[in-house]
């Protein structure tokens, strides 16, 4: 359940994400070069060879509870028997590659998995005209199955492969669901909320952006002062906040609306894992993948990106990464559809809305709220 990511799309495009799965008649896996001609697909799979270096965040590969990394490697190599998928998990994630590109040092990976809109803005701000990723979306045969409301890169570099909704998770044996943003500031909920630092954690930043979306740029700091006066606790990471919640230190935590999928698998009491959508909303965080501009393994990289959008992969990723699929032909199964909750009113910010604003919002929040 450890995520990153961030944005885009209209609320209309995101609405009903959980209810529109499996609506395609195409049952094929749809790897790279898939055109409906099985001979063409087989030829591409037979001829493509070499080692594909795919960089990502560590939880995608080695999360202790579940992660899709091992399954993706096995299935991709099964479809492309002459290829080898090699995962990389640099400590600083995509920032490692931003620094290398800025310094003019070579990039030792072909694909990056786990991009959010926030990171794209950082890339463009820090690298200017230097191209870290290359536009790729429209050349992928399976890209047409990506839900339009999830696309978040106006330059078509990052292709969505899943999405999550940041929400509240609460223990209803100890506290009622807040229901609204305003309720969280009332005496009834004093000392109940755990959240994450927006400078350090994707969930914390998403929750901050969610409050800005709700309260407005001119009023969000006043709202956070009310939260502070009501004894909100801000921790450095999602791991720290969720561990504190699990240990019973506080009954409400900012997390993901797929929490009950994990809880059900662990046999936990679901009353202690209720999903709270404030004002009927959840903050949408699509995750994307992209091809490095300097790759010398371009065709194999394209094959992997298309494989990630295939019906087979899109149906499996939700059960392993515990996040909503990005395509209209995914079939994640009964367990996921029962326990993964989607908000009635998804909200988010686009690339254009965040560029030039997000760092200022976060910095001002850090000065006035987090540092107190």
mmCIF file of C-alpha atoms in Angstrom:
data_model
loop_
_atom_site.group_PDB
_atom_site.id
_atom_site.type_symbol
_atom_site.label_atom_id
_atom_site.label_comp_id
_atom_site.label_asym_id
_atom_site.label_seq_id
_atom_site.Cartn_x
_atom_site.Cartn_y
_atom_site.Cartn_z
ATOM 1 C CA UNK A 1 0.000 0.000 0.000
ATOM 2 C CA UNK A 2 3.026 2.216 -0.173
ATOM 3 C CA UNK A 3 2.425 4.581 -3.063
ATOM 4 C CA UNK A 4 3.641 7.759 -4.643
ATOM 5 C CA UNK A 5 1.922 9.527 -7.596
ATOM 6 C CA UNK A 6 -0.286 12.388 -8.040
ATOM 7 C CA UNK A 7 -2.719 13.787 -10.445
ATOM 8 C CA UNK A 8 -4.751 14.933 -13.313
ATOM 9 C CA UNK A 9 -7.958 14.606 -15.010
ATOM 10 C CA UNK A 10 -11.395 15.971 -14.473
ATOM 11 C CA UNK A 11 -13.623 14.651 -11.730
ATOM 12 C CA UNK A 12 -16.047 13.505 -14.402
ATOM 13 C CA UNK A 13 -13.400 11.365 -16.080
ATOM 14 C CA UNK A 14 -12.436 9.802 -12.750
ATOM 15 C CA UNK A 15 -15.909 9.158 -11.401
ATOM 16 C CA UNK A 16 -17.118 5.580 -11.205
ATOM 17 C CA UNK A 17 -13.662 4.113 -11.598
ATOM 18 C CA UNK A 18 -14.516 1.017 -9.614
ATOM 19 C CA UNK A 19 -17.683 0.335 -11.552
ATOM 20 C CA UNK A 20 -16.416 0.418 -15.123
ATOM 21 C CA UNK A 21 -14.051 -2.537 -15.102
ATOM 22 C CA UNK A 22 -14.112 -5.395 -17.563
ATOM 23 C CA UNK A 23 -16.184 -3.705 -20.242
ATOM 24 C CA UNK A 24 -14.157 -4.867 -23.230
ATOM 25 C CA UNK A 25 -14.827 -7.859 -25.412
ATOM 26 C CA UNK A 26 -11.124 -8.181 -26.214
ATOM 27 C CA UNK A 27 -9.718 -11.037 -24.172
ATOM 28 C CA UNK A 28 -6.198 -10.934 -25.545
ATOM 29 C CA UNK A 29 -3.177 -9.972 -23.494
ATOM 30 C CA UNK A 30 -2.205 -7.397 -26.072
ATOM 31 C CA UNK A 31 1.569 -7.187 -25.865
ATOM 32 C CA UNK A 32 3.658 -4.755 -27.872
ATOM 33 C CA UNK A 33 2.948 -4.936 -31.543
ATOM 34 C CA UNK A 34 -0.468 -6.474 -30.915
ATOM 35 C CA UNK A 35 -2.610 -5.809 -33.971
ATOM 36 C CA UNK A 36 -5.049 -8.687 -33.803
ATOM 37 C CA UNK A 37 -2.736 -10.739 -36.044
ATOM 38 C CA UNK A 38 -1.343 -13.587 -33.883
ATOM 39 C CA UNK A 39 1.496 -14.155 -36.336
ATOM 40 C CA UNK A 40 2.716 -10.556 -36.010
ATOM 41 C CA UNK A 41 2.567 -10.749 -32.228
ATOM 42 C CA UNK A 42 4.428 -14.052 -32.121
ATOM 43 C CA UNK A 43 7.152 -12.743 -34.405
ATOM 44 C CA UNK A 44 7.716 -9.661 -32.265
ATOM 45 C CA UNK A 45 7.847 -11.728 -29.105
ATOM 46 C CA UNK A 46 10.289 -14.171 -30.657
ATOM 47 C CA UNK A 47 12.652 -11.595 -32.114
ATOM 48 C CA UNK A 48 12.895 -9.068 -29.270
ATOM 49 C CA UNK A 49 15.798 -9.888 -26.991
ATOM 50 C CA UNK A 50 18.175 -8.415 -24.451
ATOM 51 C CA UNK A 51 18.062 -7.119 -20.886
ATOM 52 C CA UNK A 52 15.505 -4.451 -20.063
ATOM 53 C CA UNK A 53 16.417 -2.319 -17.041
ATOM 54 C CA UNK A 54 13.265 -1.047 -15.346
ATOM 55 C CA UNK A 55 13.672 1.404 -12.489
ATOM 56 C CA UNK A 56 10.952 1.898 -9.879
ATOM 57 C CA UNK A 57 10.295 2.530 -6.194
ATOM 58 C CA UNK A 58 11.212 -0.322 -3.873
ATOM 59 C CA UNK A 59 7.690 -1.209 -2.697
ATOM 60 C CA UNK A 60 6.672 -2.166 -6.229
ATOM 61 C CA UNK A 61 9.276 -4.910 -6.119
ATOM 62 C CA UNK A 62 9.817 -5.934 -2.511
ATOM 63 C CA UNK A 63 6.887 -4.855 -0.315
ATOM 64 C CA UNK A 64 6.558 -7.500 2.430
ATOM 65 C CA UNK A 65 2.773 -7.920 2.087
ATOM 66 C CA UNK A 66 2.425 -7.968 -1.695
ATOM 67 C CA UNK A 67 4.064 -6.434 -4.733
ATOM 68 C CA UNK A 68 3.678 -6.980 -8.467
ATOM 69 C CA UNK A 69 7.392 -6.964 -9.327
ATOM 70 C CA UNK A 70 8.020 -10.708 -9.320
ATOM 71 C CA UNK A 71 4.817 -11.475 -11.253
ATOM 72 C CA UNK A 72 5.518 -8.802 -13.882
ATOM 73 C CA UNK A 73 9.043 -10.110 -14.440
ATOM 74 C CA UNK A 74 7.871 -13.715 -14.768
ATOM 75 C CA UNK A 75 5.006 -12.958 -17.149
ATOM 76 C CA UNK A 76 6.916 -10.496 -19.316
ATOM 77 C CA UNK A 77 9.784 -12.950 -19.769
ATOM 78 C CA UNK A 78 7.243 -15.659 -20.577
ATOM 79 C CA UNK A 79 5.807 -13.525 -23.386
ATOM 80 C CA UNK A 80 9.275 -12.444 -24.580
ATOM 81 C CA UNK A 81 11.431 -15.548 -23.990
ATOM 82 C CA UNK A 82 14.635 -13.959 -25.284
ATOM 83 C CA UNK A 83 14.299 -10.953 -22.981
ATOM 84 C CA UNK A 84 15.293 -10.464 -19.346
ATOM 85 C CA UNK A 85 13.636 -7.916 -17.097
ATOM 86 C CA UNK A 86 15.991 -6.429 -14.508
ATOM 87 C CA UNK A 87 14.489 -4.259 -11.749
ATOM 88 C CA UNK A 88 16.347 -1.267 -10.308
ATOM 89 C CA UNK A 89 15.269 0.501 -7.107
ATOM 90 C CA UNK A 90 17.503 3.555 -6.564
ATOM 91 C CA UNK A 91 17.216 5.007 -3.074
ATOM 92 C CA UNK A 92 16.207 8.445 -4.326
ATOM 93 C CA UNK A 93 13.807 6.986 -6.898
ATOM 94 C CA UNK A 94 13.340 9.233 -9.957
ATOM 95 C CA UNK A 95 15.414 12.003 -8.339
ATOM 96 C CA UNK A 96 18.459 9.794 -8.918
ATOM 97 C CA UNK A 97 17.923 10.051 -12.675
ATOM 98 C CA UNK A 98 17.089 13.756 -12.573
ATOM 99 C CA UNK A 99 20.455 14.400 -10.918
ATOM 100 C CA UNK A 100 22.333 12.249 -13.414
ATOM 101 C CA UNK A 101 20.694 13.985 -16.362
ATOM 102 C CA UNK A 102 21.406 17.418 -14.903
ATOM 103 C CA UNK A 103 25.070 16.460 -14.492
ATOM 104 C CA UNK A 104 25.325 15.066 -18.022
ATOM 105 C CA UNK A 105 25.910 11.533 -16.742
ATOM 106 C CA UNK A 106 24.540 8.537 -18.617
ATOM 107 C CA UNK A 107 21.227 6.940 -17.635
ATOM 108 C CA UNK A 108 21.536 3.249 -16.786
ATOM 109 C CA UNK A 109 17.862 2.324 -17.197
ATOM 110 C CA UNK A 110 15.357 1.957 -20.026
ATOM 111 C CA UNK A 111 11.999 2.501 -18.314
ATOM 112 C CA UNK A 112 10.777 4.148 -15.125
ATOM 113 C CA UNK A 113 7.642 2.907 -13.343
ATOM 114 C CA UNK A 114 6.004 4.997 -10.625
ATOM 115 C CA UNK A 115 5.857 8.600 -11.848
ATOM 116 C CA UNK A 116 3.403 11.193 -10.623
ATOM 117 C CA UNK A 117 2.548 14.630 -11.922
ATOM 118 C CA UNK A 118 4.496 16.211 -9.107
ATOM 119 C CA UNK A 119 7.668 14.537 -10.297
ATOM 120 C CA UNK A 120 7.045 15.550 -13.913
ATOM 121 C CA UNK A 121 6.880 19.174 -12.828
ATOM 122 C CA UNK A 122 10.153 18.755 -10.920
ATOM 123 C CA UNK A 123 11.762 17.187 -14.001
ATOM 124 C CA UNK A 124 10.689 20.043 -16.242
ATOM 125 C CA UNK A 125 11.689 22.709 -13.728
ATOM 126 C CA UNK A 126 15.138 21.262 -13.042
ATOM 127 C CA UNK A 127 16.109 19.991 -16.475
ATOM 128 C CA UNK A 128 14.618 22.644 -18.737
ATOM 129 C CA UNK A 129 15.347 21.598 -22.317
ATOM 130 C CA UNK A 130 17.125 18.364 -21.350
ATOM 131 C CA UNK A 131 14.892 15.422 -22.152
ATOM 132 C CA UNK A 132 14.759 12.703 -19.491
ATOM 133 C CA UNK A 133 11.768 10.826 -20.952
ATOM 134 C CA UNK A 134 10.514 10.625 -24.505
ATOM 135 C CA UNK A 135 6.883 10.986 -25.659
ATOM 136 C CA UNK A 136 5.560 7.480 -26.127
ATOM 137 C CA UNK A 137 1.850 7.218 -25.297
ATOM 138 C CA UNK A 138 0.328 7.391 -28.769
ATOM 139 C CA UNK A 139 2.664 4.749 -30.192
ATOM 140 C CA UNK A 140 1.512 2.024 -27.780
ATOM 141 C CA UNK A 141 -1.067 -0.368 -29.192
ATOM 142 C CA UNK A 142 -2.865 -0.745 -25.839
ATOM 143 C CA UNK A 143 -2.916 2.953 -24.987
ATOM 144 C CA UNK A 144 -6.450 3.260 -26.316
ATOM 145 C CA UNK A 145 -7.657 1.294 -23.295
ATOM 146 C CA UNK A 146 -6.343 3.869 -20.807
ATOM 147 C CA UNK A 147 -9.223 5.770 -19.214
ATOM 148 C CA UNK A 148 -9.131 9.302 -20.509
ATOM 149 C CA UNK A 149 -9.663 10.860 -17.100
ATOM 150 C CA UNK A 150 -6.422 9.372 -15.752
ATOM 151 C CA UNK A 151 -3.952 10.838 -18.239
ATOM 152 C CA UNK A 152 -1.806 13.432 -16.513
ATOM 153 C CA UNK A 153 1.141 14.308 -18.745
ATOM 154 C CA UNK A 154 0.386 16.945 -21.411
ATOM 155 C CA UNK A 155 3.629 15.939 -23.155
ATOM 156 C CA UNK A 156 2.572 12.260 -23.424
ATOM 157 C CA UNK A 157 5.689 10.927 -21.684
ATOM 158 C CA UNK A 158 4.086 9.299 -18.634
ATOM 159 C CA UNK A 159 1.457 6.624 -19.305
ATOM 160 C CA UNK A 160 -0.894 5.725 -16.413
ATOM 161 C CA UNK A 161 -0.856 2.105 -15.281
ATOM 162 C CA UNK A 162 -2.830 2.374 -12.022
ATOM 163 C CA UNK A 163 -4.385 4.884 -9.676
ATOM 164 C CA UNK A 164 -5.226 5.216 -5.999
ATOM 165 C CA UNK A 165 -7.461 7.462 -3.945
ATOM 166 C CA UNK A 166 -6.130 9.142 -0.846
ATOM 167 C CA UNK A 167 -8.807 9.046 1.842
ATOM 168 C CA UNK A 168 -9.177 8.636 5.575
ATOM 169 C CA UNK A 169 -9.039 5.217 7.211
ATOM 170 C CA UNK A 170 -10.643 5.074 10.637
ATOM 171 C CA UNK A 171 -11.412 2.666 13.467
ATOM 172 C CA UNK A 172 -15.157 2.868 13.996
ATOM 173 C CA UNK A 173 -14.886 0.964 17.266
ATOM 174 C CA UNK A 174 -13.245 4.103 18.651
ATOM 175 C CA UNK A 175 -14.591 7.015 16.611
ATOM 176 C CA UNK A 176 -17.326 7.894 14.156
ATOM 177 C CA UNK A 177 -16.405 8.784 10.600
ATOM 178 C CA UNK A 178 -15.815 12.541 10.348
ATOM 179 C CA UNK A 179 -17.781 12.875 7.111
ATOM 180 C CA UNK A 180 -16.621 16.401 6.324
ATOM 181 C CA UNK A 181 -13.458 18.489 6.383
ATOM 182 C CA UNK A 182 -15.074 20.822 8.889
ATOM 183 C CA UNK A 183 -15.873 17.983 11.303
ATOM 184 C CA UNK A 184 -12.153 17.183 11.669
ATOM 185 C CA UNK A 185 -11.670 20.568 13.345
ATOM 186 C CA UNK A 186 -14.388 20.018 15.971
ATOM 187 C CA UNK A 187 -13.768 19.019 19.634
ATOM 188 C CA UNK A 188 -15.261 15.565 18.964
ATOM 189 C CA UNK A 189 -12.238 14.737 16.787
ATOM 190 C CA UNK A 190 -9.540 16.433 18.856
ATOM 191 C CA UNK A 191 -6.373 14.348 18.937
ATOM 192 C CA UNK A 192 -7.694 11.702 16.531
ATOM 193 C CA UNK A 193 -6.021 12.430 13.162
ATOM 194 C CA UNK A 194 -2.677 11.160 11.892
ATOM 195 C CA UNK A 195 -1.318 12.508 8.612
ATOM 196 C CA UNK A 196 2.015 12.695 6.800
ATOM 197 C CA UNK A 197 4.439 15.500 6.068
ATOM 198 C CA UNK A 198 3.636 17.005 2.673
ATOM 199 C CA UNK A 199 7.340 17.665 2.078
ATOM 200 C CA UNK A 200 8.250 14.009 2.461
ATOM 201 C CA UNK A 201 5.310 11.696 1.753
ATOM 202 C CA UNK A 202 3.065 11.346 -1.280
ATOM 203 C CA UNK A 203 0.022 10.727 0.890
ATOM 204 C CA UNK A 204 0.769 13.813 2.954
ATOM 205 C CA UNK A 205 1.161 15.987 -0.110
ATOM 206 C CA UNK A 206 -2.007 14.569 -1.650
ATOM 207 C CA UNK A 207 -3.940 15.334 1.539
ATOM 208 C CA UNK A 208 -2.572 18.886 1.536
ATOM 209 C CA UNK A 209 -3.586 19.338 -2.114
ATOM 210 C CA UNK A 210 -6.986 17.894 -1.289
ATOM 211 C CA UNK A 211 -7.483 20.534 1.417
ATOM 212 C CA UNK A 212 -6.384 23.292 -0.990
ATOM 213 C CA UNK A 213 -8.828 21.980 -3.584
ATOM 214 C CA UNK A 214 -11.613 22.095 -0.977
ATOM 215 C CA UNK A 215 -10.755 25.295 0.908
ATOM 216 C CA UNK A 216 -9.112 27.341 -1.830
ATOM 217 C CA UNK A 217 -5.641 28.795 -2.170
ATOM 218 C CA UNK A 218 -6.486 31.725 0.114
ATOM 219 C CA UNK A 219 -8.027 29.700 2.944
ATOM 220 C CA UNK A 220 -6.196 26.374 3.204
ATOM 221 C CA UNK A 221 -3.645 27.615 5.750
ATOM 222 C CA UNK A 222 -6.436 28.839 8.023
ATOM 223 C CA UNK A 223 -7.982 25.383 7.782
ATOM 224 C CA UNK A 224 -4.688 23.754 8.709
ATOM 225 C CA UNK A 225 -4.350 26.079 11.703
ATOM 226 C CA UNK A 226 -7.728 24.803 12.847
ATOM 227 C CA UNK A 227 -6.488 21.224 12.397
ATOM 228 C CA UNK A 228 -3.366 22.093 14.388
ATOM 229 C CA UNK A 229 -5.459 23.583 17.159
ATOM 230 C CA UNK A 230 -7.377 20.298 17.189
ATOM 231 C CA UNK A 231 -4.100 18.403 17.748
ATOM 232 C CA UNK A 232 -3.472 16.840 14.337
ATOM 233 C CA UNK A 233 -0.281 14.743 14.401
ATOM 234 C CA UNK A 234 2.028 15.050 11.365
ATOM 235 C CA UNK A 235 4.545 12.227 10.876
ATOM 236 C CA UNK A 236 7.311 11.918 8.313
ATOM 237 C CA UNK A 237 6.082 8.998 6.217
ATOM 238 C CA UNK A 238 3.081 6.854 5.390
ATOM 239 C CA UNK A 239 4.795 3.916 7.096
ATOM 240 C CA UNK A 240 5.173 5.842 10.353
ATOM 241 C CA UNK A 241 1.606 7.161 10.297
ATOM 242 C CA UNK A 242 -0.002 3.845 9.395
ATOM 243 C CA UNK A 243 2.064 1.971 11.984
ATOM 244 C CA UNK A 244 0.915 4.422 14.657
ATOM 245 C CA UNK A 245 -2.689 3.917 13.523
ATOM 246 C CA UNK A 246 -2.281 0.115 13.541
ATOM 247 C CA UNK A 247 -0.836 0.277 17.050
ATOM 248 C CA UNK A 248 -3.908 2.125 18.248
ATOM 249 C CA UNK A 249 -2.162 5.421 18.958
ATOM 250 C CA UNK A 250 -4.866 7.333 17.065
ATOM 251 C CA UNK A 251 -8.068 6.168 15.369
ATOM 252 C CA UNK A 252 -7.874 8.085 12.052
ATOM 253 C CA UNK A 253 -5.083 8.113 9.458
ATOM 254 C CA UNK A 254 -4.618 9.572 5.983
ATOM 255 C CA UNK A 255 -4.118 6.557 3.724
ATOM 256 C CA UNK A 256 -5.724 4.826 0.719
ATOM 257 C CA UNK A 257 -9.260 3.779 -0.081
ATOM 258 C CA UNK A 258 -8.081 0.232 -0.903
ATOM 259 C CA UNK A 259 -7.235 -0.364 2.764
ATOM 260 C CA UNK A 260 -9.956 -2.979 3.242
ATOM 261 C CA UNK A 261 -8.414 -5.182 0.557
ATOM 262 C CA UNK A 262 -5.359 -5.594 2.784
ATOM 263 C CA UNK A 263 -7.439 -5.845 5.938
ATOM 264 C CA UNK A 264 -9.628 -8.591 4.495
ATOM 265 C CA UNK A 265 -6.606 -10.605 3.369
ATOM 266 C CA UNK A 266 -5.111 -10.344 6.850
ATOM 267 C CA UNK A 267 -8.341 -11.403 8.503
ATOM 268 C CA UNK A 268 -8.573 -8.072 10.316
ATOM 269 C CA UNK A 269 -11.714 -6.614 11.826
ATOM 270 C CA UNK A 270 -13.062 -4.402 9.032
ATOM 271 C CA UNK A 271 -14.742 -2.154 11.602
ATOM 272 C CA UNK A 272 -11.214 -0.987 12.383
ATOM 273 C CA UNK A 273 -10.567 -0.267 8.698
ATOM 274 C CA UNK A 274 -13.412 1.941 7.554
ATOM 275 C CA UNK A 275 -12.913 4.297 4.593
ATOM 276 C CA UNK A 276 -13.679 7.976 5.053
ATOM 277 C CA UNK A 277 -14.359 10.135 2.010
ATOM 278 C CA UNK A 278 -14.525 13.711 3.284
ATOM 279 C CA UNK A 279 -17.374 15.615 1.636
ATOM 280 C CA UNK A 280 -17.867 12.539 -0.560
ATOM 281 C CA UNK A 281 -14.419 13.087 -2.106
ATOM 282 C CA UNK A 282 -11.133 11.237 -2.472
ATOM 283 C CA UNK A 283 -7.901 12.600 -3.952
ATOM 284 C CA UNK A 284 -6.944 10.731 -7.133
ATOM 285 C CA UNK A 285 -3.299 9.764 -7.566
ATOM 286 C CA UNK A 286 -2.584 8.071 -10.923
ATOM 287 C CA UNK A 287 0.816 6.408 -11.291
ATOM 288 C CA UNK A 288 2.610 6.476 -14.614
ATOM 289 C CA UNK A 289 5.499 4.849 -16.461
ATOM 290 C CA UNK A 290 7.824 6.309 -19.088
ATOM 291 C CA UNK A 291 10.662 5.430 -21.457
ATOM 292 C CA UNK A 292 14.022 7.102 -20.925
ATOM 293 C CA UNK A 293 15.005 9.231 -23.903
ATOM 294 C CA UNK A 294 18.524 7.789 -23.974
ATOM 295 C CA UNK A 295 17.582 4.104 -23.950
ATOM 296 C CA UNK A 296 19.335 1.935 -26.502
ATOM 297 C CA UNK A 297 16.655 -0.735 -26.033
ATOM 298 C CA UNK A 298 13.702 1.221 -27.376
ATOM 299 C CA UNK A 299 11.616 -1.581 -28.909
ATOM 300 C CA UNK A 300 11.878 -3.798 -25.844
ATOM 301 C CA UNK A 301 10.965 -0.815 -23.674
ATOM 302 C CA UNK A 302 7.861 -0.240 -25.825
ATOM 303 C CA UNK A 303 6.991 -3.916 -25.478
ATOM 304 C CA UNK A 304 7.135 -3.664 -21.693
ATOM 305 C CA UNK A 305 5.022 -0.506 -21.561
ATOM 306 C CA UNK A 306 2.396 -2.149 -23.763
ATOM 307 C CA UNK A 307 2.545 -5.297 -21.643
ATOM 308 C CA UNK A 308 1.817 -3.191 -18.542
ATOM 309 C CA UNK A 309 -1.373 -1.982 -20.247
ATOM 310 C CA UNK A 310 -2.427 -5.451 -21.412
ATOM 311 C CA UNK A 311 -5.620 -6.953 -20.082
ATOM 312 C CA UNK A 312 -3.653 -9.653 -18.280
ATOM 313 C CA UNK A 313 -1.334 -7.240 -16.464
ATOM 314 C CA UNK A 314 -4.071 -4.702 -15.754
ATOM 315 C CA UNK A 315 -6.205 -7.417 -14.187
ATOM 316 C CA UNK A 316 -3.340 -8.610 -11.970
ATOM 317 C CA UNK A 317 -1.694 -5.347 -10.878
ATOM 318 C CA UNK A 318 -4.714 -4.268 -8.778
ATOM 319 C CA UNK A 319 -4.600 -7.456 -6.731
ATOM 320 C CA UNK A 320 -0.846 -7.198 -6.126
ATOM 321 C CA UNK A 321 -0.257 -3.440 -5.889
ATOM 322 C CA UNK A 322 -3.711 -2.941 -4.356
ATOM 323 C CA UNK A 323 -4.591 0.012 -6.561
ATOM 324 C CA UNK A 324 -7.220 0.647 -9.206
ATOM 325 C CA UNK A 325 -6.372 -0.307 -12.806
ATOM 326 C CA UNK A 326 -5.828 2.416 -15.386
ATOM 327 C CA UNK A 327 -7.639 0.714 -18.266
ATOM 328 C CA UNK A 328 -11.182 -0.116 -19.261
ATOM 329 C CA UNK A 329 -10.564 -3.823 -19.869
ATOM 330 C CA UNK A 330 -9.144 -4.857 -16.509
ATOM 331 C CA UNK A 331 -10.857 -7.596 -14.492
ATOM 332 C CA UNK A 332 -9.300 -7.521 -11.009
ATOM 333 C CA UNK A 333 -11.722 -10.016 -9.497
ATOM 334 C CA UNK A 334 -14.484 -10.202 -6.897
ATOM 335 C CA UNK A 335 -12.325 -9.540 -3.827
ATOM 336 C CA UNK A 336 -10.940 -6.303 -5.204
ATOM 337 C CA UNK A 337 -14.284 -5.058 -6.461
ATOM 338 C CA UNK A 338 -15.915 -5.783 -3.097
ATOM 339 C CA UNK A 339 -13.320 -4.247 -0.786
ATOM 340 C CA UNK A 340 -11.656 -1.478 -2.835
ATOM 341 C CA UNK A 341 -13.674 1.703 -2.391
ATOM 342 C CA UNK A 342 -13.890 4.560 -4.893
ATOM 343 C CA UNK A 343 -15.206 7.998 -3.927
ATOM 344 C CA UNK A 344 -18.396 9.409 -5.368
ATOM 345 C CA UNK A 345 -16.544 12.630 -6.232
ATOM 346 C CA UNK A 346 -12.862 12.135 -7.110
ATOM 347 C CA UNK A 347 -10.844 15.357 -7.083
ATOM 348 C CA UNK A 348 -7.354 16.202 -8.275
ATOM 349 C CA UNK A 349 -5.164 18.886 -9.852
ATOM 350 C CA UNK A 350 -3.777 18.808 -13.367
ATOM 351 C CA UNK A 351 -0.185 19.383 -14.454
ATOM 352 C CA UNK A 352 -1.025 22.910 -15.622
ATOM 353 C CA UNK A 353 -2.791 23.755 -12.366
ATOM 354 C CA UNK A 354 0.132 22.592 -10.246
ATOM 355 C CA UNK A 355 3.045 23.913 -12.283
ATOM 356 C CA UNK A 356 4.287 27.122 -10.714
ATOM 357 C CA UNK A 357 2.071 26.656 -7.646
ATOM 358 C CA UNK A 358 2.644 23.386 -5.830
ATOM 359 C CA UNK A 359 6.079 24.115 -4.380
ATOM 360 C CA UNK A 360 4.917 27.468 -3.056
ATOM 361 C CA UNK A 361 1.876 25.890 -1.446
ATOM 362 C CA UNK A 362 3.965 23.187 0.209
ATOM 363 C CA UNK A 363 6.691 25.597 1.364
ATOM 364 C CA UNK A 364 4.155 27.953 2.946
ATOM 365 C CA UNK A 365 2.436 25.025 4.645
ATOM 366 C CA UNK A 366 5.775 23.812 5.981
ATOM 367 C CA UNK A 367 6.639 27.242 7.396
ATOM 368 C CA UNK A 368 3.314 27.912 9.014
ATOM 369 C CA UNK A 369 2.119 24.451 10.000
ATOM 370 C CA UNK A 370 4.712 21.660 9.945
ATOM 371 C CA UNK A 371 7.447 23.678 11.651
ATOM 372 C CA UNK A 372 5.252 24.670 14.595
#
